[in-house]
Amino acid sequence: GAGVSQSPRYKVAKRGQDVALRCDPISGHVSLFWYQQALGQGPEFLTYFQNEAQLDKSGLPSDRFFAERPEGSVSTLKIQRTQQEDSAVYLCASSPVGDQSSYEQYFGPGTRLTVT
Amino acid sequence: GQNIDQPTEMTATEGAIVQINCTYQTSGFNGLFWYQQHAGEAPTFLSYNVLDGLEEKGRFSSFLSRSKGYSYLLLKELQMKDSASYLCAVTDSNYQLIWGAGTKLIIKP
């Protein structure tokens, strides 16, 4: 079956623009995660959904970042009034179980956001 | 604070063995993962350890010592395709994954 897909793969935004990044998890996967990965660094947790419920958003860096998963499948990460420090790869991952601790996560290819 | 330490870069020869170390200080522990990430690609799962000891999976093995806050990933019979970054990640007491910066492994012929 298909893996996790993300779109767009690349996004260039001018400072101050709003962007929306989409994630299509593996069908039937309960858990969905968003991460931010800077060049040469590991992923940094942003937020976690179990079905449509956002159970943890402690990693969102500011109130400019917003994520939703209204029907428990596709998720969108929205960044308002983008800043240069938002430039990074945004990774989405899904997992078939509701426990975020002990099961492997399946990652999408990421969206590389460049803010100019 | 929470911290995961890994070497930034390692170099090894094709056909040889390499050990990538990871030490962690986290608020609680609920398991440790190793992921492989090729440049420009998504991380892919390699191994999961929650109990002390060695887990072997083909050419790759992962070891955990919870009392020492230490893990290593052992790669045998290295192949050129093993050139990648290897990420260590720990699940803390809040069941959140804390990631290391990754170790870039360079394989030379």
PDB file of C-alpha atoms in Angstrom:
ATOM      1  CA  GLY A   1       0.000   0.000   0.000  1.00  0.00           C
ATOM      2  CA  ALA A   2       0.961   3.638  -0.230  1.00  0.00           C
ATOM      3  CA  GLY A   3       3.156   5.184   2.397  1.00  0.00           C
ATOM      4  CA  VAL A   4       2.851   8.579   4.028  1.00  0.00           C
ATOM      5  CA  SER A   5       2.682  11.364   1.481  1.00  0.00           C
ATOM      6  CA  GLN A   6       3.212  15.076   1.932  1.00  0.00           C
ATOM      7  CA  SER A   7       2.573  18.034  -0.300  1.00  0.00           C
ATOM      8  CA  PRO A   8       4.029  20.221  -1.508  1.00  0.00           C
ATOM      9  CA  ARG A   9       7.517  18.725  -1.443  1.00  0.00           C
ATOM     10  CA  TYR A  10       9.049  22.194  -1.697  1.00  0.00           C
ATOM     11  CA  LYS A  11       7.587  25.544  -0.757  1.00  0.00           C
ATOM     12  CA  VAL A  12       9.137  28.979  -1.053  1.00  0.00           C
ATOM     13  CA  ALA A  13       7.277  31.690   0.829  1.00  0.00           C
ATOM     14  CA  LYS A  14       7.958  35.355   1.275  1.00  0.00           C
ATOM     15  CA  ARG A  15       8.284  36.526   4.824  1.00  0.00           C
ATOM     16  CA  GLY A  16       4.846  37.293   6.197  1.00  0.00           C
ATOM     17  CA  GLN A  17       2.955  34.896   3.945  1.00  0.00           C
ATOM     18  CA  ASP A  18       0.775  32.098   5.282  1.00  0.00           C
ATOM     19  CA  VAL A  19       1.505  28.505   4.232  1.00  0.00           C
ATOM     20  CA  ALA A  20      -0.380  25.227   4.519  1.00  0.00           C
ATOM     21  CA  LEU A  21       1.391  21.875   4.467  1.00  0.00           C
ATOM     22  CA  ARG A  22      -0.558  18.695   3.875  1.00  0.00           C
ATOM     23  CA  CYS A  23       0.017  15.176   5.174  1.00  0.00           C
ATOM     24  CA  ASP A  24      -1.741  12.014   3.999  1.00  0.00           C
ATOM     25  CA  PRO A  25      -0.949   9.267   6.522  1.00  0.00           C
ATOM     26  CA  ILE A  26      -1.107   5.554   5.841  1.00  0.00           C
ATOM     27  CA  SER A  27      -4.765   4.543   5.682  1.00  0.00           C
ATOM     28  CA  GLY A  28      -6.095   3.408   9.031  1.00  0.00           C
ATOM     29  CA  HIS A  29      -3.214   4.770  11.076  1.00  0.00           C
ATOM     30  CA  VAL A  30      -4.435   6.161  14.367  1.00  0.00           C
ATOM     31  CA  SER A  31      -1.514   8.375  15.345  1.00  0.00           C
ATOM     32  CA  LEU A  32      -0.112  11.282  13.370  1.00  0.00           C
ATOM     33  CA  PHE A  33       2.909  13.401  14.253  1.00  0.00           C
ATOM     34  CA  TRP A  34       4.388  16.592  12.883  1.00  0.00           C
ATOM     35  CA  TYR A  35       8.106  17.354  13.262  1.00  0.00           C
ATOM     36  CA  GLN A  36      10.383  20.199  12.247  1.00  0.00           C
ATOM     37  CA  GLN A  37      13.889  19.262  11.112  1.00  0.00           C
ATOM     38  CA  ALA A  38      16.640  21.814  10.610  1.00  0.00           C
ATOM     39  CA  LEU A  39      19.624  20.969   8.426  1.00  0.00           C
ATOM     40  CA  GLY A  40      22.000  18.592  10.192  1.00  0.00           C
ATOM     41  CA  GLN A  41      19.693  18.150  13.170  1.00  0.00           C
ATOM     42  CA  GLY A  42      17.272  15.532  14.362  1.00  0.00           C
ATOM     43  CA  PRO A  43      13.517  16.042  14.106  1.00  0.00           C
ATOM     44  CA  GLU A  44      11.925  18.302  16.706  1.00  0.00           C
ATOM     45  CA  PHE A  45       8.450  17.332  17.864  1.00  0.00           C
ATOM     46  CA  LEU A  46       5.674  19.775  17.024  1.00  0.00           C
ATOM     47  CA  THR A  47       2.343  18.090  17.651  1.00  0.00           C
ATOM     48  CA  TYR A  48       0.543  14.739  17.928  1.00  0.00           C
ATOM     49  CA  PHE A  49      -2.949  13.562  16.937  1.00  0.00           C
ATOM     50  CA  GLN A  50      -4.769  10.438  17.942  1.00  0.00           C
ATOM     51  CA  ASN A  51      -7.492  10.168  15.294  1.00  0.00           C
ATOM     52  CA  GLU A  52      -8.988  13.675  15.121  1.00  0.00           C
ATOM     53  CA  ALA A  53      -7.962  14.661  18.646  1.00  0.00           C
ATOM     54  CA  GLN A  54      -4.867  16.803  19.067  1.00  0.00           C
ATOM     55  CA  LEU A  55      -3.476  15.306  22.255  1.00  0.00           C
ATOM     56  CA  ASP A  56      -0.180  17.155  22.419  1.00  0.00           C
ATOM     57  CA  LYS A  57       0.776  20.472  20.858  1.00  0.00           C
ATOM     58  CA  SER A  58       3.520  21.348  23.278  1.00  0.00           C
ATOM     59  CA  GLY A  59       6.158  21.506  20.536  1.00  0.00           C
ATOM     60  CA  LEU A  60       4.499  24.180  18.413  1.00  0.00           C
ATOM     61  CA  PRO A  61       6.993  27.082  18.603  1.00  0.00           C
ATOM     62  CA  SER A  62       4.469  29.910  18.576  1.00  0.00           C
ATOM     63  CA  ASP A  63       0.810  30.727  18.083  1.00  0.00           C
ATOM     64  CA  ARG A  64       1.582  31.237  14.403  1.00  0.00           C
ATOM     65  CA  PHE A  65       1.637  27.449  14.066  1.00  0.00           C
ATOM     66  CA  PHE A  66      -1.633  25.562  13.879  1.00  0.00           C
ATOM     67  CA  ALA A  67      -2.413  21.944  12.988  1.00  0.00           C
ATOM     68  CA  GLU A  68      -5.636  20.099  12.369  1.00  0.00           C
ATOM     69  CA  ARG A  69      -6.858  16.647  11.457  1.00  0.00           C
ATOM     70  CA  PRO A  70     -10.626  17.134  11.293  1.00  0.00           C
ATOM     71  CA  GLU A  71     -11.658  13.675  10.064  1.00  0.00           C
ATOM     72  CA  GLY A  72      -8.904  11.657  11.629  1.00  0.00           C
ATOM     73  CA  SER A  73      -7.002  11.058   8.404  1.00  0.00           C
ATOM     74  CA  VAL A  74      -5.447  13.929   6.390  1.00  0.00           C
ATOM     75  CA  SER A  75      -3.714  16.590   8.456  1.00  0.00           C
ATOM     76  CA  THR A  76      -2.712  20.158   7.660  1.00  0.00           C
ATOM     77  CA  LEU A  77       0.005  22.193   9.354  1.00  0.00           C
ATOM     78  CA  LYS A  78      -0.554  25.903   8.886  1.00  0.00           C
ATOM     79  CA  ILE A  79       2.040  28.560   9.548  1.00  0.00           C
ATOM     80  CA  GLN A  80       0.853  32.143   9.614  1.00  0.00           C
ATOM     81  CA  ARG A  81       3.007  35.194   8.920  1.00  0.00           C
ATOM     82  CA  THR A  82       6.054  33.062   8.119  1.00  0.00           C
ATOM     83  CA  GLN A  83       9.451  34.156   9.429  1.00  0.00           C
ATOM     84  CA  GLN A  84      12.915  33.207   8.199  1.00  0.00           C
ATOM     85  CA  GLU A  85      13.474  31.016  11.234  1.00  0.00           C
ATOM     86  CA  ASP A  86      10.561  28.855  10.048  1.00  0.00           C
ATOM     87  CA  SER A  87      12.727  27.594   7.165  1.00  0.00           C
ATOM     88  CA  ALA A  88      13.145  23.861   7.714  1.00  0.00           C
ATOM     89  CA  VAL A  89      11.910  20.480   6.560  1.00  0.00           C
ATOM     90  CA  TYR A  90       8.526  19.621   8.028  1.00  0.00           C
ATOM     91  CA  LEU A  91       8.079  15.892   8.489  1.00  0.00           C
ATOM     92  CA  CYS A  92       4.840  14.040   9.039  1.00  0.00           C
ATOM     93  CA  ALA A  93       4.755  10.536  10.494  1.00  0.00           C
ATOM     94  CA  SER A  94       1.974   8.075  11.257  1.00  0.00           C
ATOM     95  CA  SER A  95       1.625   4.987  13.378  1.00  0.00           C
ATOM     96  CA  PRO A  96      -1.058   2.292  13.455  1.00  0.00           C
ATOM     97  CA  VAL A  97      -1.476   2.376  17.230  1.00  0.00           C
ATOM     98  CA  GLY A  98      -2.688   5.023  19.643  1.00  0.00           C
ATOM     99  CA  ASP A  99       0.328   4.658  21.910  1.00  0.00           C
ATOM    100  CA  GLN A 100       2.973   7.122  20.750  1.00  0.00           C
ATOM    101  CA  SER A 101       5.717   5.583  22.784  1.00  0.00           C
ATOM    102  CA  SER A 102       6.533   2.106  21.681  1.00  0.00           C
ATOM    103  CA  TYR A 103       5.745   1.647  18.032  1.00  0.00           C
ATOM    104  CA  GLU A 104       7.701   2.654  14.992  1.00  0.00           C
ATOM    105  CA  GLN A 105       6.602   5.709  13.105  1.00  0.00           C
ATOM    106  CA  TYR A 106       6.338   5.799   9.320  1.00  0.00           C
ATOM    107  CA  PHE A 107       7.606   9.056   7.910  1.00  0.00           C
ATOM    108  CA  GLY A 108       6.629  10.982   4.821  1.00  0.00           C
ATOM    109  CA  PRO A 109       9.258  12.563   2.525  1.00  0.00           C
ATOM    110  CA  GLY A 110       8.815  15.968   4.140  1.00  0.00           C
ATOM    111  CA  THR A 111       8.088  19.469   2.890  1.00  0.00           C
ATOM    112  CA  ARG A 112      11.107  21.727   2.589  1.00  0.00           C
ATOM    113  CA  LEU A 113       9.974  25.258   3.466  1.00  0.00           C
ATOM    114  CA  THR A 114      12.195  28.185   2.556  1.00  0.00           C
ATOM    115  CA  VAL A 115      11.150  31.620   3.761  1.00  0.00           C
ATOM    116  CA  THR A 116      12.815  34.489   1.883  1.00  0.00           C
TER     117      THR A 116
ATOM    118  CA  GLY B   1      16.990  19.525  30.419  1.00  0.00           C
ATOM    119  CA  GLN B   2      16.718  16.573  28.108  1.00  0.00           C
ATOM    120  CA  ASN B   3      19.709  15.586  26.064  1.00  0.00           C
ATOM    121  CA  ILE B   4      20.693  12.951  23.515  1.00  0.00           C
ATOM    122  CA  ASP B   5      24.354  12.777  22.524  1.00  0.00           C
ATOM    123  CA  GLN B   6      25.727  11.091  19.423  1.00  0.00           C
ATOM    124  CA  PRO B   7      28.944  11.630  17.473  1.00  0.00           C
ATOM    125  CA  THR B   8      28.430  14.072  14.633  1.00  0.00           C
ATOM    126  CA  GLU B   9      30.214  12.046  11.988  1.00  0.00           C
ATOM    127  CA  MET B  10      31.966   8.694  11.591  1.00  0.00           C
ATOM    128  CA  THR B  11      33.873   7.107   8.745  1.00  0.00           C
ATOM    129  CA  ALA B  12      34.215   3.380   8.078  1.00  0.00           C
ATOM    130  CA  THR B  13      35.358   1.050   5.325  1.00  0.00           C
ATOM    131  CA  GLU B  14      33.136  -1.122   3.153  1.00  0.00           C
ATOM    132  CA  GLY B  15      32.909  -4.639   4.617  1.00  0.00           C
ATOM    133  CA  ALA B  16      33.962  -3.544   8.098  1.00  0.00           C
ATOM    134  CA  ILE B  17      32.018  -3.126  11.361  1.00  0.00           C
ATOM    135  CA  VAL B  18      31.072   0.179  12.960  1.00  0.00           C
ATOM    136  CA  GLN B  19      29.508   1.033  16.325  1.00  0.00           C
ATOM    137  CA  ILE B  20      27.530   4.247  16.752  1.00  0.00           C
ATOM    138  CA  ASN B  21      27.051   5.283  20.375  1.00  0.00           C
ATOM    139  CA  CYS B  22      24.184   7.225  21.931  1.00  0.00           C
ATOM    140  CA  THR B  23      23.941   8.524  25.491  1.00  0.00           C
ATOM    141  CA  TYR B  24      20.823  10.107  26.880  1.00  0.00           C
ATOM    142  CA  GLN B  25      19.589  12.103  29.844  1.00  0.00           C
ATOM    143  CA  THR B  26      15.815  12.352  29.764  1.00  0.00           C
ATOM    144  CA  SER B  27      12.946  12.800  32.197  1.00  0.00           C
ATOM    145  CA  GLY B  28      11.968   9.163  32.359  1.00  0.00           C
ATOM    146  CA  PHE B  29      12.485   6.415  29.827  1.00  0.00           C
ATOM    147  CA  ASN B  30       9.963   4.426  27.833  1.00  0.00           C
ATOM    148  CA  GLY B  31      12.081   3.044  25.036  1.00  0.00           C
ATOM    149  CA  LEU B  32      14.833   3.895  22.576  1.00  0.00           C
ATOM    150  CA  PHE B  33      14.651   3.907  18.790  1.00  0.00           C
ATOM    151  CA  TRP B  34      17.240   3.949  16.034  1.00  0.00           C
ATOM    152  CA  TYR B  35      16.272   5.373  12.646  1.00  0.00           C
ATOM    153  CA  GLN B  36      18.241   5.628   9.404  1.00  0.00           C
ATOM    154  CA  GLN B  37      17.945   8.743   7.263  1.00  0.00           C
ATOM    155  CA  HIS B  38      19.497   9.062   3.812  1.00  0.00           C
ATOM    156  CA  ALA B  39      20.194  12.616   2.680  1.00  0.00           C
ATOM    157  CA  GLY B  40      17.016  14.367   1.588  1.00  0.00           C
ATOM    158  CA  GLU B  41      14.835  11.421   2.556  1.00  0.00           C
ATOM    159  CA  ALA B  42      12.546  10.475   5.426  1.00  0.00           C
ATOM    160  CA  PRO B  43      13.818   8.597   8.484  1.00  0.00           C
ATOM    161  CA  THR B  44      13.128   4.857   8.404  1.00  0.00           C
ATOM    162  CA  PHE B  45      12.828   2.627  11.454  1.00  0.00           C
ATOM    163  CA  LEU B  46      15.728   0.325  12.337  1.00  0.00           C
ATOM    164  CA  SER B  47      15.244  -0.898  15.901  1.00  0.00           C
ATOM    165  CA  TYR B  48      13.503  -0.459  19.234  1.00  0.00           C
ATOM    166  CA  ASN B  49      14.903  -1.335  22.689  1.00  0.00           C
ATOM    167  CA  VAL B  50      13.024  -1.062  25.955  1.00  0.00           C
ATOM    168  CA  LEU B  51      14.838  -3.724  28.018  1.00  0.00           C
ATOM    169  CA  ASP B  52      18.561  -4.030  28.645  1.00  0.00           C
ATOM    170  CA  GLY B  53      20.483  -6.165  26.215  1.00  0.00           C
ATOM    171  CA  LEU B  54      21.182  -6.736  22.580  1.00  0.00           C
ATOM    172  CA  GLU B  55      18.587  -6.910  19.798  1.00  0.00           C
ATOM    173  CA  GLU B  56      19.893  -8.405  16.570  1.00  0.00           C
ATOM    174  CA  LYS B  57      18.286  -7.913  13.185  1.00  0.00           C
ATOM    175  CA  GLY B  58      20.361  -9.091  10.259  1.00  0.00           C
ATOM    176  CA  ARG B  59      23.437  -6.931   9.781  1.00  0.00           C
ATOM    177  CA  PHE B  60      22.198  -4.429  12.374  1.00  0.00           C
ATOM    178  CA  SER B  61      22.160  -4.868  16.163  1.00  0.00           C
ATOM    179  CA  SER B  62      21.156  -2.445  18.888  1.00  0.00           C
ATOM    180  CA  PHE B  63      22.186  -2.536  22.539  1.00  0.00           C
ATOM    181  CA  LEU B  64      20.685  -0.794  25.551  1.00  0.00           C
ATOM    182  CA  SER B  65      21.853  -0.195  29.122  1.00  0.00           C
ATOM    183  CA  ARG B  66      19.211   1.762  31.016  1.00  0.00           C
ATOM    184  CA  SER B  67      21.337   2.134  34.147  1.00  0.00           C
ATOM    185  CA  LYS B  68      24.064   3.834  32.099  1.00  0.00           C
ATOM    186  CA  GLY B  69      21.722   5.796  29.830  1.00  0.00           C
ATOM    187  CA  TYR B  70      23.556   4.283  26.887  1.00  0.00           C
ATOM    188  CA  SER B  71      22.818   2.565  23.611  1.00  0.00           C
ATOM    189  CA  TYR B  72      24.771   1.627  20.541  1.00  0.00           C
ATOM    190  CA  LEU B  73      23.922   0.611  17.009  1.00  0.00           C
ATOM    191  CA  LEU B  74      26.254  -1.962  15.478  1.00  0.00           C
ATOM    192  CA  LEU B  75      26.438  -2.296  11.718  1.00  0.00           C
ATOM    193  CA  LYS B  76      28.270  -5.308  10.266  1.00  0.00           C
ATOM    194  CA  GLU B  77      29.499  -6.076   6.755  1.00  0.00           C
ATOM    195  CA  LEU B  78      29.137  -2.445   5.794  1.00  0.00           C
ATOM    196  CA  GLN B  79      27.844  -1.642   2.336  1.00  0.00           C
ATOM    197  CA  MET B  80      28.065   1.622   0.431  1.00  0.00           C
ATOM    198  CA  LYS B  81      24.278   2.008   0.747  1.00  0.00           C
ATOM    199  CA  ASP B  82      24.708   2.224   4.535  1.00  0.00           C
ATOM    200  CA  SER B  83      26.065   5.751   4.084  1.00  0.00           C
ATOM    201  CA  ALA B  84      23.386   7.787   5.874  1.00  0.00           C
ATOM    202  CA  SER B  85      22.599   9.559   9.117  1.00  0.00           C
ATOM    203  CA  TYR B  86      21.637   7.394  12.072  1.00  0.00           C
ATOM    204  CA  LEU B  87      19.251   8.968  14.573  1.00  0.00           C
ATOM    205  CA  CYS B  88      18.844   7.893  18.179  1.00  0.00           C
ATOM    206  CA  ALA B  89      15.509   8.808  19.817  1.00  0.00           C
ATOM    207  CA  VAL B  90      14.217   8.228  23.343  1.00  0.00           C
ATOM    208  CA  THR B  91      10.633   8.209  24.579  1.00  0.00           C
ATOM    209  CA  ASP B  92      10.435  10.184  27.817  1.00  0.00           C
ATOM    210  CA  SER B  93       8.008  10.008  30.732  1.00  0.00           C
ATOM    211  CA  ASN B  94       5.465  12.081  28.785  1.00  0.00           C
ATOM    212  CA  TYR B  95       5.647   9.543  25.953  1.00  0.00           C
ATOM    213  CA  GLN B  96       7.230  12.118  23.694  1.00  0.00           C
ATOM    214  CA  LEU B  97      10.092  11.185  21.369  1.00  0.00           C
ATOM    215  CA  ILE B  98      13.280  13.139  22.023  1.00  0.00           C
ATOM    216  CA  TRP B  99      15.654  12.959  19.054  1.00  0.00           C
ATOM    217  CA  GLY B 100      19.405  13.196  18.820  1.00  0.00           C
ATOM    218  CA  ALA B 101      21.020  15.274  16.066  1.00  0.00           C
ATOM    219  CA  GLY B 102      22.096  12.123  14.249  1.00  0.00           C
ATOM    220  CA  THR B 103      25.432  10.589  13.290  1.00  0.00           C
ATOM    221  CA  LYS B 104      26.478  10.954   9.677  1.00  0.00           C
ATOM    222  CA  LEU B 105      28.149   7.703   8.620  1.00  0.00           C
ATOM    223  CA  ILE B 106      30.480   7.842   5.629  1.00  0.00           C
ATOM    224  CA  ILE B 107      31.444   4.510   4.024  1.00  0.00           C
ATOM    225  CA  LYS B 108      34.622   4.405   1.964  1.00  0.00           C
ATOM    226  CA  PRO B 109      35.466   1.658  -0.545  1.00  0.00           C
TER     227      PRO B 109
END
